[in-house]
Amino acid sequence: MKKTLFFINFLFVSLLLLSSCAKKEILFVPLKIEWFEYKGDLSKIDQSLVPAPVVEGFDSTENRCFIAMTKILMEDPLIQLRANQNISFDVQYYRYQYKKEVSIHFLGRLSEPEKQGTLETEPMVLPLFPKEDIGAWTARCNPKGQIKDFAFNGQKTKRQRPLKMKTSTIE
């Protein structure tokens, strides 16, 4: 009787350990991101936008923002649910100056190769209610490299998520 109880307990604990190990969190989400710098007239987007100068060097706002934006996309629960679908995004970005500081605005959508040719000269048009819940999104990156106002179109709330990296890794 004791042997049977021991065996049942051992089997139960073994199955419990195996099942808990099998439920690992996704560590890497394969994404393909095509970046397109909007080089057209910012007044086509918003009359109040002031173009910002390009800052060269690894520590530039642009580089910190690209790293932060990629990280946000890879960590997003909606995108992680589709990790096996090889998601591809077209992302249009532009720099603008606000209170003498450079910020970057991102517009993203599921890739549409037939429309990529105009993304450097024409503003990206995003559907208000895309067919898929990850079909279109917007975000803003502040001068500190933090992504603000990230939201998928059609959702009622925006998510505020700062870049959680040590500054020594990107300097």
Coordinates of N, CA and C in Angstrom, one line a residue:
M1 N 0.8 -1.2 0.0 CA 0.0 0.0 0.0 C 0.9 1.3 0.0
K2 N 1.9 1.3 0.9 CA 2.8 2.4 0.9 C 3.6 2.6 -0.4
K3 N 3.9 1.5 -1.0 CA 4.6 1.5 -2.3 C 3.7 2.1 -3.4
T4 N 2.5 1.8 -3.3 CA 1.5 2.3 -4.3 C 1.3 3.8 -4.1
L5 N 1.1 4.2 -2.9 CA 1.0 5.7 -2.6 C 2.2 6.4 -3.0
F6 N 3.4 5.9 -2.7 CA 4.7 6.5 -3.1 C 4.8 6.6 -4.6
F7 N 4.4 5.6 -5.3 CA 4.5 5.6 -6.7 C 3.5 6.6 -7.3
I8 N 2.3 6.7 -6.8 CA 1.3 7.6 -7.3 C 1.8 9.1 -7.0
N9 N 2.3 9.3 -5.8 CA 2.8 10.6 -5.5 C 4.0 11.0 -6.4
F10 N 4.9 10.0 -6.6 CA 6.1 10.3 -7.5 C 5.6 10.6 -8.9
L11 N 4.7 9.8 -9.4 CA 4.1 10.1 -10.7 C 3.5 11.4 -10.8
F12 N 2.7 11.8 -9.9 CA 2.0 13.1 -9.8 C 3.0 14.2 -9.8
V13 N 4.0 14.2 -8.9 CA 5.0 15.2 -8.9 C 5.8 15.3 -10.2
S14 N 6.1 14.2 -10.7 CA 6.9 14.2 -12.0 C 6.0 14.9 -13.1
L15 N 4.8 14.5 -13.2 CA 3.9 15.1 -14.2 C 3.7 16.6 -14.0
L16 N 3.6 17.0 -12.7 CA 3.5 18.4 -12.4 C 4.7 19.2 -12.8
L17 N 5.9 18.6 -12.5 CA 7.2 19.3 -12.9 C 7.3 19.4 -14.4
L18 N 7.0 18.3 -15.1 CA 7.1 18.4 -16.6 C 6.1 19.4 -17.2
S19 N 4.9 19.4 -16.7 CA 3.9 20.4 -17.2 C 4.3 21.8 -16.9
S20 N 4.9 22.1 -15.8 CA 5.3 23.4 -15.5 C 6.5 23.9 -16.3
C21 N 7.3 23.0 -16.7 CA 8.5 23.3 -17.5 C 8.0 23.5 -19.0
A22 N 7.0 22.9 -19.4 CA 6.5 23.0 -20.8 C 5.8 24.3 -21.1
K23 N 5.4 25.0 -20.0 CA 4.7 26.3 -20.3 C 5.7 27.5 -20.2
K24 N 6.7 27.5 -21.0 CA 7.7 28.6 -20.9 C 7.2 29.7 -21.7
E25 N 7.5 30.9 -21.3 CA 7.2 32.2 -21.9 C 8.0 32.3 -23.2
I26 N 7.3 32.9 -24.2 CA 8.0 33.1 -25.5 C 9.1 34.1 -25.2
L27 N 10.4 33.8 -25.6 CA 11.5 34.7 -25.4 C 11.8 35.5 -26.6
F28 N 11.5 35.0 -27.8 CA 11.8 35.7 -29.0 C 10.7 35.5 -30.0
V29 N 10.2 36.6 -30.5 CA 9.2 36.6 -31.5 C 9.8 37.1 -32.8
P30 N 9.8 36.2 -33.8 CA 10.3 36.6 -35.1 C 9.5 37.6 -35.8
L31 N 10.0 38.8 -36.0 CA 9.3 39.9 -36.7 C 10.2 40.3 -37.8
K32 N 9.6 40.7 -38.9 CA 10.3 41.4 -40.0 C 9.8 42.8 -40.0
I33 N 10.6 43.8 -39.8 CA 10.2 45.2 -39.8 C 11.0 45.9 -40.9
E34 N 10.2 46.5 -41.8 CA 10.8 47.3 -42.9 C 10.6 48.8 -42.4
W35 N 11.7 49.5 -42.2 CA 11.7 50.9 -41.8 C 11.7 51.8 -43.0
F36 N 10.8 52.8 -43.0 CA 10.8 53.8 -44.1 C 10.8 55.2 -43.5
E37 N 11.9 55.9 -43.7 CA 11.9 57.3 -43.2 C 11.1 58.2 -44.2
Y38 N 10.1 58.9 -43.6 CA 9.3 59.8 -44.4 C 10.1 61.0 -44.7
K39 N 10.4 61.3 -46.0 CA 11.2 62.4 -46.4 C 10.4 63.5 -47.0
G40 N 9.1 63.3 -47.0 CA 8.2 64.3 -47.6 C 7.9 65.5 -46.7
D41 N 7.0 66.3 -47.1 CA 6.6 67.5 -46.4 C 5.8 67.2 -45.2
L42 N 6.3 67.5 -44.0 CA 5.6 67.2 -42.7 C 4.3 68.0 -42.6
S43 N 4.1 69.0 -43.3 CA 2.9 69.8 -43.2 C 1.7 69.0 -43.9
K44 N 2.0 67.9 -44.7 CA 1.0 67.0 -45.2 C 0.4 66.2 -44.1
I45 N 1.2 66.0 -43.0 CA 0.7 65.2 -41.9 C 0.1 66.1 -40.8
D46 N 0.8 67.2 -40.5 CA 0.3 68.1 -39.5 C 1.0 69.5 -39.7
Q47 N 0.2 70.5 -39.8 CA 0.8 71.9 -40.1 C 1.7 72.3 -39.0
S48 N 1.5 71.8 -37.8 CA 2.3 72.3 -36.6 C 3.6 71.6 -36.5
L49 N 3.9 70.6 -37.3 CA 5.1 69.8 -37.1 C 6.3 70.6 -37.6
V50 N 7.4 70.6 -36.9 CA 8.7 71.3 -37.3 C 9.7 70.1 -37.5
P51 N 10.3 70.1 -38.7 CA 11.3 69.0 -39.0 C 12.5 69.1 -38.0
A52 N 13.0 68.0 -37.6 CA 14.1 67.9 -36.7 C 15.4 67.5 -37.5
P53 N 16.5 68.0 -37.1 CA 17.8 67.6 -37.8 C 18.1 66.1 -37.4
V54 N 18.9 65.5 -38.3 CA 19.3 64.1 -38.1 C 20.6 64.2 -37.2
V55 N 20.6 63.4 -36.2 CA 21.7 63.3 -35.3 C 22.4 62.0 -35.5
E56 N 23.7 62.1 -35.9 CA 24.5 60.9 -36.2 C 25.1 60.3 -34.9
G57 N 25.4 59.0 -34.9 CA 26.0 58.4 -33.8 C 25.1 57.4 -33.2
F58 N 25.7 56.4 -32.5 CA 24.9 55.3 -31.9 C 24.0 55.8 -30.8
D59 N 24.4 56.8 -30.1 CA 23.6 57.3 -29.0 C 22.5 58.2 -29.4
S60 N 22.2 58.3 -30.7 CA 21.2 59.3 -31.2 C 19.8 58.8 -30.7
T61 N 18.9 59.8 -30.7 CA 17.5 59.5 -30.3 C 17.0 58.5 -31.2
E62 N 17.3 58.6 -32.5 CA 16.8 57.6 -33.5 C 17.1 56.2 -33.2
N63 N 18.4 55.9 -32.9 CA 18.8 54.6 -32.6 C 18.1 54.1 -31.3
R64 N 18.1 54.9 -30.3 CA 17.4 54.5 -29.0 C 15.9 54.2 -29.3
C65 N 15.3 55.0 -30.1 CA 13.9 54.8 -30.4 C 13.6 53.5 -31.2
F66 N 14.5 53.2 -32.2 CA 14.3 52.0 -33.0 C 14.5 50.8 -32.1
I67 N 15.4 50.8 -31.2 CA 15.6 49.7 -30.3 C 14.4 49.5 -29.4
A68 N 13.9 50.6 -28.8 CA 12.7 50.6 -28.0 C 11.5 50.2 -28.7
M69 N 11.3 50.6 -29.9 CA 10.1 50.3 -30.7 C 10.1 48.8 -31.0
T70 N 11.2 48.3 -31.4 CA 11.4 46.8 -31.7 C 11.1 46.0 -30.5
K71 N 11.6 46.4 -29.4 CA 11.4 45.7 -28.1 C 9.9 45.7 -27.7
I72 N 9.2 46.8 -27.8 CA 7.8 46.9 -27.5 C 7.0 46.0 -28.4
L73 N 7.3 45.9 -29.7 CA 6.6 45.1 -30.6 C 6.8 43.6 -30.2
M74 N 8.1 43.2 -30.0 CA 8.4 41.8 -29.7 C 7.8 41.4 -28.3
E75 N 7.6 42.3 -27.4 CA 7.0 42.0 -26.1 C 5.5 42.1 -26.0
D76 N 4.9 42.6 -27.1 CA 3.4 42.8 -27.0 C 2.7 41.5 -27.0
P77 N 1.7 41.3 -26.1 CA 1.0 40.1 -26.0 C 0.2 39.7 -27.2
L78 N -0.4 40.7 -27.9 CA -1.1 40.4 -29.2 C -0.2 39.9 -30.3
I79 N 1.0 40.4 -30.3 CA 2.0 39.9 -31.3 C 2.6 38.5 -30.9
Q80 N 2.8 38.4 -29.6 CA 3.3 37.1 -29.1 C 2.3 35.9 -29.4
L81 N 1.0 36.2 -29.4 CA 0.1 35.2 -29.7 C 0.2 34.7 -31.1
R82 N 0.8 35.5 -32.0 CA 1.0 35.1 -33.4 C 2.5 34.9 -33.7
A83 N 3.3 34.5 -32.7 CA 4.7 34.3 -32.9 C 5.0 33.3 -34.0
N84 N 4.2 32.4 -34.3 CA 4.5 31.4 -35.3 C 4.0 31.8 -36.7
Q85 N 3.5 33.0 -36.9 CA 3.0 33.5 -38.2 C 3.9 34.3 -39.0
N86 N 5.2 34.5 -38.5 CA 6.2 35.3 -39.2 C 5.6 36.6 -39.6
I87 N 5.3 37.4 -38.6 CA 4.7 38.7 -38.9 C 5.7 39.7 -39.5
S88 N 5.2 40.5 -40.4 CA 6.0 41.5 -41.1 C 5.2 42.8 -41.1
F89 N 6.0 43.9 -40.7 CA 5.4 45.2 -40.6 C 6.1 46.2 -41.5
D90 N 5.4 47.1 -42.1 CA 5.9 48.3 -42.7 C 5.8 49.4 -41.7
V91 N 6.9 50.1 -41.4 CA 6.9 51.1 -40.4 C 7.4 52.4 -41.0
Q92 N 6.6 53.4 -41.0 CA 7.0 54.8 -41.5 C 7.3 55.6 -40.2
Y93 N 8.4 56.3 -40.3 CA 8.8 57.2 -39.1 C 9.2 58.6 -39.6
Y94 N 9.1 59.5 -38.8 CA 9.6 60.9 -39.1 C 10.0 61.5 -37.8
R95 N 11.0 62.4 -37.9 CA 11.5 63.1 -36.8 C 10.8 64.5 -36.8
Y96 N 10.5 65.0 -35.6 CA 10.0 66.3 -35.5 C 10.5 67.0 -34.2
Q97 N 10.5 68.3 -34.2 CA 11.1 69.0 -33.1 C 9.9 69.5 -32.3
Y98 N 10.0 69.3 -31.0 CA 9.0 69.8 -30.0 C 9.7 70.4 -28.8
K99 N 9.5 71.6 -28.6 CA 10.2 72.3 -27.4 C 11.7 72.1 -27.5
K100 N 12.3 72.3 -28.7 CA 13.7 72.2 -29.0 C 14.3 70.8 -28.7
E101 N 13.4 69.8 -28.7 CA 13.9 68.4 -28.5 C 13.4 67.6 -29.7
V102 N 14.2 66.6 -30.0 CA 13.8 65.7 -31.2 C 12.9 64.6 -30.7
S103 N 11.8 64.4 -31.3 CA 11.0 63.2 -31.0 C 10.7 62.5 -32.3
I104 N 10.3 61.2 -32.3 CA 10.1 60.4 -33.5 C 8.7 59.8 -33.4
H105 N 8.0 59.9 -34.5 CA 6.6 59.3 -34.5 C 6.7 58.1 -35.5
F106 N 6.0 57.0 -35.0 CA 6.0 55.8 -35.8 C 4.6 55.5 -36.2
L107 N 4.4 55.0 -37.5 CA 3.2 54.5 -38.0 C 3.5 53.1 -38.5
G108 N 2.7 52.1 -38.1 CA 3.0 50.8 -38.5 C 1.8 50.0 -39.0
R109 N 2.0 49.1 -39.9 CA 0.9 48.3 -40.4 C 1.5 47.0 -40.8
L110 N 0.6 46.0 -40.9 CA 1.0 44.7 -41.5 C 1.5 45.0 -42.9
S111 N 2.6 44.3 -43.3 CA 3.3 44.6 -44.6 C 2.4 44.5 -45.8
E112 N 2.5 45.5 -46.6 CA 1.8 45.6 -47.9 C 2.9 45.9 -49.0
P113 N 3.6 44.9 -49.5 CA 4.7 45.2 -50.4 C 4.3 46.1 -51.6
E114 N 3.1 46.0 -52.1 CA 2.7 46.8 -53.2 C 2.6 48.3 -52.9
K115 N 2.5 48.7 -51.6 CA 2.4 50.1 -51.2 C 3.7 50.6 -50.6
Q116 N 4.8 49.8 -50.6 CA 6.0 50.3 -50.0 C 6.7 51.3 -50.8
G117 N 6.5 51.4 -52.1 CA 7.2 52.4 -52.9 C 7.0 53.8 -52.6
T118 N 5.8 54.1 -52.0 CA 5.5 55.5 -51.7 C 5.7 55.9 -50.2
L119 N 6.2 55.0 -49.4 CA 6.3 55.3 -48.0 C 7.4 56.3 -47.6
E120 N 8.3 56.6 -48.5 CA 9.3 57.7 -48.2 C 8.8 59.1 -48.6
T121 N 7.8 59.1 -49.5 CA 7.4 60.4 -50.0 C 5.9 60.8 -49.6
E122 N 5.1 59.8 -49.3 CA 3.7 60.1 -49.0 C 3.4 59.6 -47.6
P123 N 2.6 60.3 -46.8 CA 2.3 59.8 -45.5 C 1.5 58.5 -45.5
M124 N 1.8 57.6 -44.6 CA 1.1 56.3 -44.5 C -0.3 56.6 -44.0
V125 N -1.2 55.9 -44.7 CA -2.6 56.0 -44.3 C -2.9 54.7 -43.6
L126 N -3.4 54.8 -42.3 CA -3.7 53.7 -41.5 C -5.2 53.6 -41.4
P127 N -5.7 52.3 -41.5 CA -7.2 52.2 -41.3 C -7.5 52.4 -39.8
L128 N -8.6 53.0 -39.6 CA -9.1 53.2 -38.2 C -9.4 51.9 -37.5
F129 N -10.0 51.0 -38.3 CA -10.4 49.7 -37.7 C -9.9 48.6 -38.7
P130 N -8.6 48.2 -38.5 CA -8.1 47.2 -39.4 C -8.8 45.8 -39.2
K131 N -8.6 45.0 -40.2 CA -9.3 43.6 -40.2 C -8.7 42.8 -39.1
E132 N -7.4 43.0 -38.8 CA -6.8 42.2 -37.7 C -6.4 43.1 -36.6
D133 N -6.4 42.6 -35.4 CA -6.2 43.4 -34.2 C -4.8 44.0 -34.1
I134 N -3.8 43.4 -34.9 CA -2.5 44.0 -34.9 C -2.2 44.6 -36.3
G135 N -3.3 44.9 -37.0 CA -3.2 45.4 -38.4 C -2.5 46.8 -38.6
A136 N -2.7 47.6 -37.6 CA -2.2 49.0 -37.7 C -1.9 49.6 -36.3
W137 N -0.9 50.3 -36.1 CA -0.6 50.9 -34.8 C 0.2 52.2 -35.0
T138 N 0.2 53.0 -33.9 CA 1.0 54.2 -33.9 C 1.8 54.3 -32.5
A139 N 2.8 55.0 -32.5 CA 3.6 55.2 -31.3 C 4.4 56.5 -31.4
R140 N 4.8 57.0 -30.3 CA 5.7 58.2 -30.3 C 6.9 57.9 -29.4
C141 N 8.0 58.4 -29.8 CA 9.2 58.1 -29.0 C 9.8 59.5 -28.6
N142 N 10.0 59.6 -27.3 CA 10.5 60.9 -26.7 C 12.0 61.0 -26.8
P143 N 12.6 62.1 -26.5 CA 14.0 62.3 -26.6 C 14.8 61.4 -25.7
K144 N 14.2 60.8 -24.7 CA 14.9 59.9 -23.8 C 14.9 58.4 -24.4
G145 N 14.3 58.2 -25.5 CA 14.2 56.9 -26.1 C 13.1 56.0 -25.5
Q146 N 12.1 56.7 -25.0 CA 11.0 56.0 -24.4 C 9.8 56.0 -25.3
I147 N 9.2 54.9 -25.5 CA 8.0 54.8 -26.4 C 6.8 55.2 -25.6
K148 N 6.0 56.1 -26.1 CA 4.8 56.7 -25.5 C 3.6 56.5 -26.4
D149 N 2.5 56.4 -25.9 CA 1.2 56.4 -26.7 C 1.2 55.3 -27.7
F150 N 1.7 54.1 -27.4 CA 1.7 53.0 -28.3 C 0.3 52.4 -28.2
A151 N -0.3 52.2 -29.4 CA -1.7 51.6 -29.4 C -1.9 51.0 -30.8
F152 N -2.6 49.9 -30.8 CA -3.1 49.3 -32.1 C -4.4 50.1 -32.4
N153 N -4.6 50.4 -33.7 CA -5.8 51.1 -34.1 C -7.0 50.2 -33.8
G154 N -8.1 50.9 -33.4 CA -9.3 50.2 -33.0 C -9.4 49.8 -31.6
Q155 N -8.3 50.0 -30.8 CA -8.3 49.8 -29.4 C -8.7 51.1 -28.7
K156 N -9.4 50.9 -27.5 CA -9.8 52.1 -26.8 C -8.8 52.8 -26.0
T157 N -7.8 52.1 -25.6 CA -6.8 52.7 -24.7 C -5.4 52.6 -25.3
K158 N -4.5 53.5 -24.9 CA -3.1 53.4 -25.3 C -2.3 52.9 -24.1
R159 N -1.2 52.3 -24.5 CA -0.3 51.7 -23.4 C 0.9 52.6 -23.3
Q160 N 1.3 52.9 -22.1 CA 2.5 53.7 -21.8 C 3.5 52.7 -21.3
R161 N 4.6 52.5 -22.1 CA 5.7 51.6 -21.7 C 7.0 52.3 -21.9
P162 N 7.8 52.5 -20.9 CA 9.1 53.1 -21.1 C 10.1 52.0 -21.5
L163 N 11.2 52.4 -22.1 CA 12.2 51.5 -22.4 C 12.9 51.1 -21.1
K164 N 13.0 49.8 -20.9 CA 13.5 49.2 -19.7 C 14.9 48.6 -19.9
M165 N 15.8 49.5 -20.4 CA 17.2 49.0 -20.7 C 18.1 49.9 -19.9
K166 N 19.2 49.3 -19.5 CA 20.2 50.1 -18.8 C 20.9 51.0 -19.8
T167 N 21.1 52.2 -19.5 CA 21.7 53.2 -20.4 C 23.1 52.8 -20.9
S168 N 23.8 52.0 -20.1 CA 25.1 51.6 -20.4 C 25.1 50.7 -21.6
T169 N 24.0 50.0 -21.9 CA 23.9 49.0 -23.0 C 23.7 49.7 -24.3
I170 N 23.2 50.9 -24.3 CA 23.0 51.6 -25.6 C 23.9 52.8 -25.8
E171 N 24.8 53.1 -24.9 CA 25.7 54.2 -25.0 C 26.9 53.8 -25.7

